[in-house]
Amino acid sequence: MVRAERVHKSFGLVEVLRGIDLEVRNGEVFCLVGPSGSGKSTFLRCINHLEKINAGRLWVDGRLVGYRQKGDKLYEMREREVAHQRRDIGMVFQRFNLFPHMTALENVMEAPVQVKGMSRREAREHAERLLERVGLADRMRNYPAQLSGGQQQRVAIARALAMEPKLMLFDEPTSALDPELVGEVLDVMRQLAEDGMTMIVVTHEMGFAREVGDSLVFMDAGVVVEAGSPREVLTNPRHERTRAFLSKVL
């Protein structure tokens, strides 16, 4: 579903990604862990071209992300073409980014109506099913300010699912939540994994990574330090840098 080859990304003189190579299989739950500033969130944003890479190649479902290739040269796609690619990629951020003047139901309906041209009736029925799926059937007509952080994040997940993506990206989706609200969001993500959704999850929730993840990558300073099955990496890390990091978070 996702393939990265020698992906580089810099902000000015700061090289944030320094040659990332990895693959994510269809239906896989792929966890990215590492210290703050290691490049995890930047890499996630490159996958849907919210950040433009400086070198390398990124493919989603066999298609180059953000560029088309002619011969040996890459040509950047127009914004409309990039937006069309993003329809297949759902993203859930640390902050919920819900429209405050819209109910939970309206937040989930908005993109299918505006982007896909779905009728409001069809979008409403679709949104109701999704909100029920994330356990919010009784909160559909509440505004974001009337919802807890965990409930808002579940609305954000439903909103991303409303576009029926092939791939879901989660950028530390529980980091802004009070500890007692983390579980309700992780439960929704577990259910998505059971349903076969391909997911890339940037997380500090090592229990989730061990229990639900199929693959785990530890990143530091813009490179992949170690990769393997979550149980293998978390239980028996090979690299000293991985061991040092895990000693602080486990």
PDB file of C-alpha atoms in Angstrom:
ATOM      1  CA  MET A   1       0.000   0.000   0.000  1.00  0.00           C
ATOM      2  CA  VAL A   2       2.876   2.401   0.823  1.00  0.00           C
ATOM      3  CA  ARG A   3       6.459   2.318  -0.391  1.00  0.00           C
ATOM      4  CA  ALA A   4       9.150   4.851   0.446  1.00  0.00           C
ATOM      5  CA  GLU A   5      12.549   4.906  -1.256  1.00  0.00           C
ATOM      6  CA  ARG A   6      15.358   7.156   0.017  1.00  0.00           C
ATOM      7  CA  VAL A   7      12.918   9.866   1.141  1.00  0.00           C
ATOM      8  CA  HIS A   8      14.576  13.119   2.219  1.00  0.00           C
ATOM      9  CA  LYS A   9      12.924  16.209   3.661  1.00  0.00           C
ATOM     10  CA  SER A  10      14.535  19.420   4.888  1.00  0.00           C
ATOM     11  CA  PHE A  11      13.214  22.591   6.443  1.00  0.00           C
ATOM     12  CA  GLY A  12      15.806  25.185   5.509  1.00  0.00           C
ATOM     13  CA  LEU A  13      19.165  23.824   6.650  1.00  0.00           C
ATOM     14  CA  VAL A  14      17.593  21.253   8.974  1.00  0.00           C
ATOM     15  CA  GLU A  15      17.402  17.792   7.421  1.00  0.00           C
ATOM     16  CA  VAL A  16      14.420  16.115   9.073  1.00  0.00           C
ATOM     17  CA  LEU A  17      14.244  12.921   6.981  1.00  0.00           C
ATOM     18  CA  ARG A  18      17.533  11.437   5.819  1.00  0.00           C
ATOM     19  CA  GLY A  19      16.793   8.620   3.425  1.00  0.00           C
ATOM     20  CA  ILE A  20      13.729   6.714   4.640  1.00  0.00           C
ATOM     21  CA  ASP A  21      13.138   3.275   3.097  1.00  0.00           C
ATOM     22  CA  LEU A  22      10.109   1.250   4.169  1.00  0.00           C
ATOM     23  CA  GLU A  23       7.075  -0.646   2.938  1.00  0.00           C
ATOM     24  CA  VAL A  24       3.564  -1.003   4.367  1.00  0.00           C
ATOM     25  CA  ARG A  25       1.493  -3.949   3.164  1.00  0.00           C
ATOM     26  CA  ASN A  26      -2.196  -3.788   2.387  1.00  0.00           C
ATOM     27  CA  GLY A  27      -4.234  -4.387   5.556  1.00  0.00           C
ATOM     28  CA  GLU A  28      -1.230  -3.859   7.841  1.00  0.00           C
ATOM     29  CA  VAL A  29      -1.103  -1.842  11.067  1.00  0.00           C
ATOM     30  CA  PHE A  30       2.283  -0.134  10.840  1.00  0.00           C
ATOM     31  CA  CYS A  31       3.509   1.679  13.969  1.00  0.00           C
ATOM     32  CA  LEU A  32       6.120   4.451  13.988  1.00  0.00           C
ATOM     33  CA  VAL A  33       7.759   5.213  17.330  1.00  0.00           C
ATOM     34  CA  GLY A  34      10.643   7.388  18.422  1.00  0.00           C
ATOM     35  CA  PRO A  35      11.543  10.555  20.320  1.00  0.00           C
ATOM     36  CA  SER A  36      10.087  13.958  19.517  1.00  0.00           C
ATOM     37  CA  GLY A  37      11.865  15.520  16.552  1.00  0.00           C
ATOM     38  CA  SER A  38      12.799  12.187  14.988  1.00  0.00           C
ATOM     39  CA  GLY A  39      10.793  12.883  11.803  1.00  0.00           C
ATOM     40  CA  LYS A  40       7.804  10.577  12.388  1.00  0.00           C
ATOM     41  CA  SER A  41       5.060  13.181  11.926  1.00  0.00           C
ATOM     42  CA  THR A  42       6.886  14.815   9.020  1.00  0.00           C
ATOM     43  CA  PHE A  43       7.079  11.474   7.235  1.00  0.00           C
ATOM     44  CA  LEU A  44       3.369  10.928   7.807  1.00  0.00           C
ATOM     45  CA  ARG A  45       2.595  14.336   6.291  1.00  0.00           C
ATOM     46  CA  CYS A  46       4.777  13.529   3.276  1.00  0.00           C
ATOM     47  CA  ILE A  47       2.661  10.456   2.535  1.00  0.00           C
ATOM     48  CA  ASN A  48      -0.312  12.640   1.588  1.00  0.00           C
ATOM     49  CA  HIS A  49       1.846  15.486   0.237  1.00  0.00           C
ATOM     50  CA  LEU A  50       1.037  17.928   3.030  1.00  0.00           C
ATOM     51  CA  GLU A  51       4.821  18.250   3.014  1.00  0.00           C
ATOM     52  CA  LYS A  52       6.788  18.014  -0.221  1.00  0.00           C
ATOM     53  CA  ILE A  53       9.783  15.695  -0.183  1.00  0.00           C
ATOM     54  CA  ASN A  54      13.145  16.991  -1.391  1.00  0.00           C
ATOM     55  CA  ALA A  55      14.439  13.684  -2.764  1.00  0.00           C
ATOM     56  CA  GLY A  56      13.384  10.077  -3.141  1.00  0.00           C
ATOM     57  CA  ARG A  57      10.064   8.515  -4.074  1.00  0.00           C
ATOM     58  CA  LEU A  58       6.796   7.792  -2.253  1.00  0.00           C
ATOM     59  CA  TRP A  59       4.058   5.542  -3.626  1.00  0.00           C
ATOM     60  CA  VAL A  60       0.557   4.885  -2.259  1.00  0.00           C
ATOM     61  CA  ASP A  61      -1.323   1.982  -3.823  1.00  0.00           C
ATOM     62  CA  GLY A  62       1.162   1.890  -6.690  1.00  0.00           C
ATOM     63  CA  ARG A  63       0.907   5.595  -7.582  1.00  0.00           C
ATOM     64  CA  LEU A  64       3.575   8.230  -7.013  1.00  0.00           C
ATOM     65  CA  VAL A  65       2.443  10.746  -4.393  1.00  0.00           C
ATOM     66  CA  GLY A  66       2.346  14.370  -5.565  1.00  0.00           C
ATOM     67  CA  TYR A  67       4.394  13.833  -8.720  1.00  0.00           C
ATOM     68  CA  ARG A  68       4.302  12.188 -12.112  1.00  0.00           C
ATOM     69  CA  GLN A  69       7.428  10.730 -13.667  1.00  0.00           C
ATOM     70  CA  LYS A  70       8.524  11.177 -17.275  1.00  0.00           C
ATOM     71  CA  GLY A  71      11.775   9.465 -18.033  1.00  0.00           C
ATOM     72  CA  ASP A  72      14.102  10.195 -15.140  1.00  0.00           C
ATOM     73  CA  LYS A  73      12.395  13.448 -14.167  1.00  0.00           C
ATOM     74  CA  LEU A  74       9.622  14.157 -11.685  1.00  0.00           C
ATOM     75  CA  TYR A  75       6.991  16.804 -12.327  1.00  0.00           C
ATOM     76  CA  GLU A  76       4.849  18.086  -9.493  1.00  0.00           C
ATOM     77  CA  MET A  77       1.126  17.547  -9.913  1.00  0.00           C
ATOM     78  CA  ARG A  78      -1.336  20.411  -9.859  1.00  0.00           C
ATOM     79  CA  GLU A  79      -3.075  21.010  -6.541  1.00  0.00           C
ATOM     80  CA  ARG A  80      -6.346  19.620  -7.894  1.00  0.00           C
ATOM     81  CA  GLU A  81      -4.632  16.346  -8.836  1.00  0.00           C
ATOM     82  CA  VAL A  82      -2.975  16.132  -5.414  1.00  0.00           C
ATOM     83  CA  ALA A  83      -6.334  16.747  -3.727  1.00  0.00           C
ATOM     84  CA  HIS A  84      -7.802  13.898  -5.777  1.00  0.00           C
ATOM     85  CA  GLN A  85      -5.040  11.576  -4.506  1.00  0.00           C
ATOM     86  CA  ARG A  86      -5.721  12.633  -0.912  1.00  0.00           C
ATOM     87  CA  ARG A  87      -9.293  11.374  -1.181  1.00  0.00           C
ATOM     88  CA  ASP A  88      -7.909   7.863  -0.715  1.00  0.00           C
ATOM     89  CA  ILE A  89      -5.893   8.803   2.382  1.00  0.00           C
ATOM     90  CA  GLY A  90      -7.576   9.614   5.687  1.00  0.00           C
ATOM     91  CA  MET A  91      -5.608  11.490   8.347  1.00  0.00           C
ATOM     92  CA  VAL A  92      -6.264  11.969  12.047  1.00  0.00           C
ATOM     93  CA  PHE A  93      -4.176  14.635  13.786  1.00  0.00           C
ATOM     94  CA  GLN A  94      -3.151  15.197  17.405  1.00  0.00           C
ATOM     95  CA  ARG A  95      -5.647  18.040  17.600  1.00  0.00           C
ATOM     96  CA  PHE A  96      -9.136  17.245  16.450  1.00  0.00           C
ATOM     97  CA  ASN A  97      -9.571  20.178  14.005  1.00  0.00           C
ATOM     98  CA  LEU A  98     -13.357  19.862  13.973  1.00  0.00           C
ATOM     99  CA  PHE A  99     -15.488  22.700  12.642  1.00  0.00           C
ATOM    100  CA  PRO A 100     -16.759  24.305  15.889  1.00  0.00           C
ATOM    101  CA  HIS A 101     -19.959  25.666  14.318  1.00  0.00           C
ATOM    102  CA  MET A 102     -21.033  22.236  13.045  1.00  0.00           C
ATOM    103  CA  THR A 103     -22.498  19.294  14.936  1.00  0.00           C
ATOM    104  CA  ALA A 104     -20.687  15.962  15.001  1.00  0.00           C
ATOM    105  CA  LEU A 105     -23.030  14.752  12.260  1.00  0.00           C
ATOM    106  CA  GLU A 106     -22.413  17.825  10.086  1.00  0.00           C
ATOM    107  CA  ASN A 107     -18.631  17.517  10.541  1.00  0.00           C
ATOM    108  CA  VAL A 108     -18.725  13.958   9.208  1.00  0.00           C
ATOM    109  CA  MET A 109     -21.113  14.831   6.349  1.00  0.00           C
ATOM    110  CA  GLU A 110     -19.174  17.808   5.037  1.00  0.00           C
ATOM    111  CA  ALA A 111     -16.418  16.205   2.941  1.00  0.00           C
ATOM    112  CA  PRO A 112     -18.587  13.595   1.157  1.00  0.00           C
ATOM    113  CA  VAL A 113     -21.005  16.379   0.151  1.00  0.00           C
ATOM    114  CA  GLN A 114     -18.414  18.993  -0.839  1.00  0.00           C
ATOM    115  CA  VAL A 115     -15.713  16.734  -2.325  1.00  0.00           C
ATOM    116  CA  LYS A 116     -17.540  13.659  -3.563  1.00  0.00           C
ATOM    117  CA  GLY A 117     -20.791  15.367  -4.499  1.00  0.00           C
ATOM    118  CA  MET A 118     -22.833  12.970  -2.370  1.00  0.00           C
ATOM    119  CA  SER A 119     -26.430  13.987  -1.746  1.00  0.00           C
ATOM    120  CA  ARG A 120     -27.096  15.354   1.731  1.00  0.00           C
ATOM    121  CA  ARG A 121     -29.514  12.526   2.455  1.00  0.00           C
ATOM    122  CA  GLU A 122     -26.988   9.860   1.484  1.00  0.00           C
ATOM    123  CA  ALA A 123     -24.204  11.689   3.357  1.00  0.00           C
ATOM    124  CA  ARG A 124     -26.357  11.927   6.475  1.00  0.00           C
ATOM    125  CA  GLU A 125     -27.120   8.207   6.446  1.00  0.00           C
ATOM    126  CA  HIS A 126     -23.429   7.436   5.846  1.00  0.00           C
ATOM    127  CA  ALA A 127     -22.363   9.771   8.677  1.00  0.00           C
ATOM    128  CA  GLU A 128     -24.902   8.275  11.073  1.00  0.00           C
ATOM    129  CA  ARG A 129     -23.535   4.788  10.405  1.00  0.00           C
ATOM    130  CA  LEU A 130     -19.974   5.963  10.992  1.00  0.00           C
ATOM    131  CA  LEU A 131     -20.784   7.786  14.224  1.00  0.00           C
ATOM    132  CA  GLU A 132     -22.577   4.698  15.445  1.00  0.00           C
ATOM    133  CA  ARG A 133     -19.498   2.661  14.494  1.00  0.00           C
ATOM    134  CA  VAL A 134     -17.276   4.852  16.710  1.00  0.00           C
ATOM    135  CA  GLY A 135     -19.744   4.711  19.600  1.00  0.00           C
ATOM    136  CA  LEU A 136     -21.288   8.170  19.249  1.00  0.00           C
ATOM    137  CA  ALA A 137     -24.834   7.402  18.142  1.00  0.00           C
ATOM    138  CA  ASP A 138     -26.137   9.470  21.081  1.00  0.00           C
ATOM    139  CA  ARG A 139     -23.861  12.472  20.377  1.00  0.00           C
ATOM    140  CA  MET A 140     -24.542  13.122  16.691  1.00  0.00           C
ATOM    141  CA  ARG A 141     -26.223  16.479  17.245  1.00  0.00           C
ATOM    142  CA  ASN A 142     -23.733  17.772  19.777  1.00  0.00           C
ATOM    143  CA  TYR A 143     -21.259  20.502  18.881  1.00  0.00           C
ATOM    144  CA  PRO A 144     -17.529  19.940  19.495  1.00  0.00           C
ATOM    145  CA  ALA A 145     -17.582  22.174  22.602  1.00  0.00           C
ATOM    146  CA  GLN A 146     -20.181  19.809  24.087  1.00  0.00           C
ATOM    147  CA  LEU A 147     -17.963  16.740  23.596  1.00  0.00           C
ATOM    148  CA  SER A 148     -15.005  15.395  25.569  1.00  0.00           C
ATOM    149  CA  GLY A 149     -11.597  15.198  23.923  1.00  0.00           C
ATOM    150  CA  GLY A 150     -11.995  11.477  23.351  1.00  0.00           C
ATOM    151  CA  GLN A 151     -15.394  11.993  21.761  1.00  0.00           C
ATOM    152  CA  GLN A 152     -14.039  14.757  19.516  1.00  0.00           C
ATOM    153  CA  GLN A 153     -11.206  12.514  18.360  1.00  0.00           C
ATOM    154  CA  ARG A 154     -13.684   9.743  17.559  1.00  0.00           C
ATOM    155  CA  VAL A 155     -15.676  12.246  15.468  1.00  0.00           C
ATOM    156  CA  ALA A 156     -12.411  13.113  13.697  1.00  0.00           C
ATOM    157  CA  ILE A 157     -11.855   9.409  12.941  1.00  0.00           C
ATOM    158  CA  ALA A 158     -15.414   9.086  11.610  1.00  0.00           C
ATOM    159  CA  ARG A 159     -14.848  12.193   9.475  1.00  0.00           C
ATOM    160  CA  ALA A 160     -11.704  10.655   7.948  1.00  0.00           C
ATOM    161  CA  LEU A 161     -13.534   7.377   7.311  1.00  0.00           C
ATOM    162  CA  ALA A 162     -16.374   9.223   5.583  1.00  0.00           C
ATOM    163  CA  MET A 163     -14.261   9.504   2.432  1.00  0.00           C
ATOM    164  CA  GLU A 164     -13.844   5.697   2.400  1.00  0.00           C
ATOM    165  CA  PRO A 165     -10.033   5.849   2.298  1.00  0.00           C
ATOM    166  CA  LYS A 166      -7.717   2.997   1.364  1.00  0.00           C
ATOM    167  CA  LEU A 167      -5.200   4.154   3.983  1.00  0.00           C
ATOM    168  CA  MET A 168      -5.531   5.806   7.403  1.00  0.00           C
ATOM    169  CA  LEU A 169      -2.753   7.915   8.920  1.00  0.00           C
ATOM    170  CA  PHE A 170      -2.804   8.594  12.670  1.00  0.00           C
ATOM    171  CA  ASP A 171      -0.446  11.254  14.026  1.00  0.00           C
ATOM    172  CA  GLU A 172      -0.270  10.601  17.788  1.00  0.00           C
ATOM    173  CA  PRO A 173      -4.078  10.568  18.006  1.00  0.00           C
ATOM    174  CA  THR A 174      -4.154  10.166  21.794  1.00  0.00           C
ATOM    175  CA  SER A 175      -1.383  12.576  22.819  1.00  0.00           C
ATOM    176  CA  ALA A 176      -3.753  15.505  23.472  1.00  0.00           C
ATOM    177  CA  LEU A 177      -6.172  13.427  25.558  1.00  0.00           C
ATOM    178  CA  ASP A 178      -6.528  12.984  29.290  1.00  0.00           C
ATOM    179  CA  PRO A 179      -5.308   9.496  30.252  1.00  0.00           C
ATOM    180  CA  GLU A 180      -8.801   8.183  31.044  1.00  0.00           C
ATOM    181  CA  LEU A 181      -9.994   9.086  27.521  1.00  0.00           C
ATOM    182  CA  VAL A 182      -7.178   7.332  25.633  1.00  0.00           C
ATOM    183  CA  GLY A 183      -8.783   3.897  25.784  1.00  0.00           C
ATOM    184  CA  GLU A 184     -11.962   4.870  23.941  1.00  0.00           C
ATOM    185  CA  VAL A 185      -9.967   6.132  20.941  1.00  0.00           C
ATOM    186  CA  LEU A 186      -7.655   3.101  20.913  1.00  0.00           C
ATOM    187  CA  ASP A 187     -10.706   0.816  20.994  1.00  0.00           C
ATOM    188  CA  VAL A 188     -11.964   2.408  17.770  1.00  0.00           C
ATOM    189  CA  MET A 189      -8.537   1.948  16.188  1.00  0.00           C
ATOM    190  CA  ARG A 190      -8.453  -1.706  17.276  1.00  0.00           C
ATOM    191  CA  GLN A 191     -11.806  -2.228  15.570  1.00  0.00           C
ATOM    192  CA  LEU A 192     -10.513  -0.615  12.372  1.00  0.00           C
ATOM    193  CA  ALA A 193      -7.531  -2.975  12.463  1.00  0.00           C
ATOM    194  CA  GLU A 194      -9.844  -5.962  12.880  1.00  0.00           C
ATOM    195  CA  ASP A 195     -11.845  -4.729   9.893  1.00  0.00           C
ATOM    196  CA  GLY A 196      -8.682  -4.828   7.759  1.00  0.00           C
ATOM    197  CA  MET A 197      -7.968  -1.107   7.378  1.00  0.00           C
ATOM    198  CA  THR A 198      -4.383  -0.283   6.377  1.00  0.00           C
ATOM    199  CA  MET A 199      -3.073   2.058   9.081  1.00  0.00           C
ATOM    200  CA  ILE A 200       0.154   3.936   9.775  1.00  0.00           C
ATOM    201  CA  VAL A 201       0.182   5.034  13.399  1.00  0.00           C
ATOM    202  CA  VAL A 202       2.650   7.446  14.981  1.00  0.00           C
ATOM    203  CA  THR A 203       2.243   6.661  18.653  1.00  0.00           C
ATOM    204  CA  HIS A 204       3.745   6.546  22.136  1.00  0.00           C
ATOM    205  CA  GLU A 205       1.175   3.923  23.163  1.00  0.00           C
ATOM    206  CA  MET A 206       3.523   0.934  23.260  1.00  0.00           C
ATOM    207  CA  GLY A 207       0.821  -1.403  24.562  1.00  0.00           C
ATOM    208  CA  PHE A 208      -1.292  -0.650  21.495  1.00  0.00           C
ATOM    209  CA  ALA A 209       1.711  -1.143  19.209  1.00  0.00           C
ATOM    210  CA  ARG A 210       2.509  -4.508  20.797  1.00  0.00           C
ATOM    211  CA  GLU A 211      -1.088  -5.741  20.801  1.00  0.00           C
ATOM    212  CA  VAL A 212      -2.415  -4.429  17.471  1.00  0.00           C
ATOM    213  CA  GLY A 213       0.613  -3.598  15.324  1.00  0.00           C
ATOM    214  CA  ASP A 214       1.895  -5.903  12.587  1.00  0.00           C
ATOM    215  CA  SER A 215       5.152  -3.981  12.070  1.00  0.00           C
ATOM    216  CA  LEU A 216       7.044  -1.413  14.129  1.00  0.00           C
ATOM    217  CA  VAL A 217       9.730   1.049  13.103  1.00  0.00           C
ATOM    218  CA  PHE A 218      11.866   3.008  15.553  1.00  0.00           C
ATOM    219  CA  MET A 219      13.038   6.325  14.100  1.00  0.00           C
ATOM    220  CA  ASP A 220      15.614   8.743  15.432  1.00  0.00           C
ATOM    221  CA  ALA A 221      17.239  11.806  13.875  1.00  0.00           C
ATOM    222  CA  GLY A 222      15.454  11.272  10.557  1.00  0.00           C
ATOM    223  CA  VAL A 223      16.506   7.679   9.926  1.00  0.00           C
ATOM    224  CA  VAL A 224      15.056   4.214  10.527  1.00  0.00           C
ATOM    225  CA  VAL A 225      17.157   2.786  13.349  1.00  0.00           C
ATOM    226  CA  GLU A 226      15.353  -0.510  13.801  1.00  0.00           C
ATOM    227  CA  ALA A 227      12.372  -2.342  12.299  1.00  0.00           C
ATOM    228  CA  GLY A 228      10.586  -5.609  12.934  1.00  0.00           C
ATOM    229  CA  SER A 229       7.568  -7.113  14.601  1.00  0.00           C
ATOM    230  CA  PRO A 230       6.372  -5.005  17.570  1.00  0.00           C
ATOM    231  CA  ARG A 231       6.944  -7.799  20.083  1.00  0.00           C
ATOM    232  CA  GLU A 232      10.444  -8.432  18.755  1.00  0.00           C
ATOM    233  CA  VAL A 233      11.522  -4.768  18.774  1.00  0.00           C
ATOM    234  CA  LEU A 234       9.881  -3.900  22.102  1.00  0.00           C
ATOM    235  CA  THR A 235      11.022  -7.052  23.910  1.00  0.00           C
ATOM    236  CA  ASN A 236      14.463  -7.566  22.431  1.00  0.00           C
ATOM    237  CA  PRO A 237      15.745  -4.396  20.688  1.00  0.00           C
ATOM    238  CA  ARG A 238      19.034  -4.878  18.864  1.00  0.00           C
ATOM    239  CA  HIS A 239      20.275  -1.288  18.843  1.00  0.00           C
ATOM    240  CA  GLU A 240      21.511   0.644  21.853  1.00  0.00           C
ATOM    241  CA  ARG A 241      19.579   3.765  20.788  1.00  0.00           C
ATOM    242  CA  THR A 242      16.338   1.751  20.688  1.00  0.00           C
ATOM    243  CA  ARG A 243      17.074   0.270  24.119  1.00  0.00           C
ATOM    244  CA  ALA A 244      17.750   3.727  25.570  1.00  0.00           C
ATOM    245  CA  PHE A 245      14.470   5.091  24.196  1.00  0.00           C
ATOM    246  CA  LEU A 246      12.368   2.134  25.325  1.00  0.00           C
ATOM    247  CA  SER A 247      13.854   2.257  28.824  1.00  0.00           C
ATOM    248  CA  LYS A 248      12.194   5.656  29.226  1.00  0.00           C
ATOM    249  CA  VAL A 249       8.760   4.820  27.810  1.00  0.00           C
ATOM    250  CA  LEU A 250       8.085   1.220  28.878  1.00  0.00           C
TER     251      LEU A 250
END
